[in-house]
């Protein structure tokens, strides 16, 4: 992956600690990959996500804005890119306590120039009303759209 600005989208499910029902989540975002990924370089950006309790008979929709920070690197042993990200919730439509989530992702070249497939590889809610490991399965696509922001 080249340094630059990437847009991405994802879709999947999460089961939060102490809850039995899965949540369907979708999102879009923009991140800047900065530096040389062979050395575990930084990334940062913004992310919008919507979630809904999948088996709920009541209204459970939540839309949020997150700041994203983390590191990414290439693993020559298996040929995958790996990212470790922290998502800090800045806005939440239901007014409840803001969350911080740590996530791990596997990333693979999709065969088109500057296009990559993404899957989740682990998640934990580290701050908020409910914390702990969360079972999350998401997939998505990320595409380089230009140079990294200098702002």
Coordinates of C-alpha atoms in Angstrom, one line a residue:
X1 CA 0.0 0.0 0.0
X2 CA 1.2 3.4 -0.9
X3 CA 1.1 6.4 1.5
X4 CA -2.0 8.5 0.7
X5 CA -5.6 9.1 1.4
X6 CA -8.0 6.2 1.3
X7 CA -11.8 6.0 1.4
X8 CA -13.3 2.8 2.7
X9 CA -16.6 1.1 3.4
X10 CA -17.5 -1.9 5.5
X11 CA -20.5 -4.1 6.5
X12 CA -20.8 -6.8 9.2
X13 CA -22.1 -7.9 12.6
X14 CA -21.0 -7.5 16.2
X15 CA -22.1 -9.1 19.4
X16 CA -21.3 -6.8 22.3
X17 CA -20.4 -8.0 25.8
X18 CA -23.4 -8.8 28.0
X19 CA -25.8 -8.7 25.0
X20 CA -27.2 -11.7 23.2
X21 CA -28.4 -10.1 20.0
X22 CA -26.1 -9.4 17.2
X23 CA -25.8 -5.8 15.9
X24 CA -25.6 -5.1 12.1
X25 CA -23.1 -2.4 11.4
X26 CA -22.2 -0.5 8.3
X27 CA -19.8 2.4 7.8
X28 CA -17.7 4.6 5.6
X29 CA -14.5 6.5 6.3
X30 CA -11.4 8.3 5.1
X31 CA -7.9 7.6 6.4
X32 CA -4.5 8.9 5.7
X33 CA -1.7 6.3 5.5
X34 CA 1.5 8.1 6.4
X35 CA 5.1 7.0 6.0
X36 CA 6.8 3.7 5.2
X37 CA 4.5 0.7 6.0
X38 CA 7.5 -1.7 6.2
X39 CA 8.3 0.0 9.5
X40 CA 4.8 0.0 11.0
X41 CA 3.7 3.5 10.1
X42 CA 0.8 5.6 11.3
X43 CA -2.7 6.2 9.9
X44 CA -5.4 8.6 11.0
X45 CA -8.8 9.7 9.8
X46 CA -12.6 9.9 10.4
X47 CA -15.2 7.2 10.3
X48 CA -19.0 7.2 10.2
X49 CA -20.9 4.1 11.3
X50 CA -24.5 3.1 11.8
X51 CA -25.6 0.1 13.9
X52 CA -28.9 -1.6 14.6
X53 CA -29.8 -4.5 16.9
X54 CA -30.5 -7.3 14.4
X55 CA -33.2 -9.1 16.3
X56 CA -34.8 -6.2 18.0
X57 CA -38.5 -5.4 17.9
X58 CA -37.8 -1.9 19.3
X59 CA -36.0 1.1 17.8
X60 CA -32.2 0.6 18.3
X61 CA -30.6 2.5 15.5
X62 CA -27.4 4.5 16.4
X63 CA -25.3 6.7 14.0
X64 CA -21.8 7.7 15.2
X65 CA -18.7 9.7 14.2
X66 CA -15.3 8.3 15.2
X67 CA -11.7 9.6 15.1
X68 CA -9.4 6.8 13.9
X69 CA -5.7 6.4 14.7
X70 CA -3.4 3.5 14.5
X71 CA -0.6 1.7 12.7
X72 CA -0.3 -0.5 9.6
X73 CA 2.4 -2.8 8.3
X74 CA 3.1 -5.5 5.8
X75 CA 3.9 -9.0 7.0
X76 CA 6.3 -10.7 4.5
X77 CA 5.7 -14.1 6.1
X78 CA 2.1 -14.4 5.0
X79 CA 1.7 -11.6 2.4
X80 CA -1.1 -9.7 4.2
X81 CA -1.2 -6.1 5.5
X82 CA -2.2 -5.7 9.1
X83 CA -3.6 -2.7 10.9
X84 CA -4.3 -2.0 14.6
X85 CA -6.7 0.8 15.0
X86 CA -8.3 2.8 17.8
X87 CA -11.8 4.3 17.1
X88 CA -12.7 7.1 19.5
X89 CA -16.4 8.0 19.3
X90 CA -17.0 11.7 19.0
X91 CA -20.7 11.8 18.3
X92 CA -23.5 9.3 19.0
X93 CA -27.1 9.8 17.9
X94 CA -28.7 8.2 21.0
X95 CA -26.9 10.4 23.5
X96 CA -25.4 7.5 25.4
X97 CA -21.9 7.4 26.8
X98 CA -19.2 7.6 24.1
X99 CA -17.1 4.5 23.4
X100 CA -13.5 3.7 22.4
X101 CA -12.9 0.6 20.4
X102 CA -9.6 -1.1 19.5
X103 CA -9.7 -3.2 16.4
X104 CA -7.4 -5.4 14.3
X105 CA -7.7 -5.9 10.6
X106 CA -6.2 -8.1 7.8
X107 CA -5.9 -6.4 4.5
X108 CA -5.2 -7.9 1.0
X109 CA -4.5 -6.4 -2.4
X110 CA -7.8 -6.8 -4.4
X111 CA -5.9 -7.0 -7.8
X112 CA -6.9 -3.5 -8.9
X113 CA -4.5 -0.5 -8.6
X114 CA -4.7 0.9 -5.0
X115 CA -7.8 -1.2 -4.0
X116 CA -7.8 -3.5 -1.0
X117 CA -10.1 -5.9 0.8
X118 CA -10.4 -5.7 4.6
X119 CA -11.7 -8.1 7.2
X120 CA -11.8 -7.8 11.0
X121 CA -9.3 -9.8 13.0
X122 CA -10.3 -8.9 16.6
X123 CA -12.1 -6.1 18.5
X124 CA -12.4 -4.8 22.1
X125 CA -14.5 -2.0 23.6
X126 CA -12.0 -0.2 25.9
X127 CA -14.1 2.7 27.2
X128 CA -17.8 3.4 27.5
X129 CA -20.9 2.1 29.3
X130 CA -20.1 -1.5 28.3
X131 CA -16.4 -2.7 27.9
X132 CA -14.7 -5.9 27.0
X133 CA -14.0 -8.2 24.0
X134 CA -16.6 -8.1 21.3
X135 CA -17.2 -10.7 18.6
X136 CA -17.1 -8.8 15.4
X137 CA -17.1 -10.0 11.8
X138 CA -16.8 -7.2 9.2
X139 CA -15.6 -7.0 5.6
X140 CA -15.0 -4.1 3.4
X141 CA -13.1 -2.4 0.6
X142 CA -10.6 0.5 0.7
X143 CA -9.4 2.5 -2.3
X144 CA -6.6 5.1 -2.6
X145 CA -8.1 8.4 -3.7
X146 CA -5.1 10.7 -3.6
X147 CA -2.2 12.0 -1.5
X148 CA -2.4 12.1 2.3
X149 CA -3.8 15.3 3.8
X150 CA -1.3 17.9 5.0
X151 CA -3.8 19.5 7.4

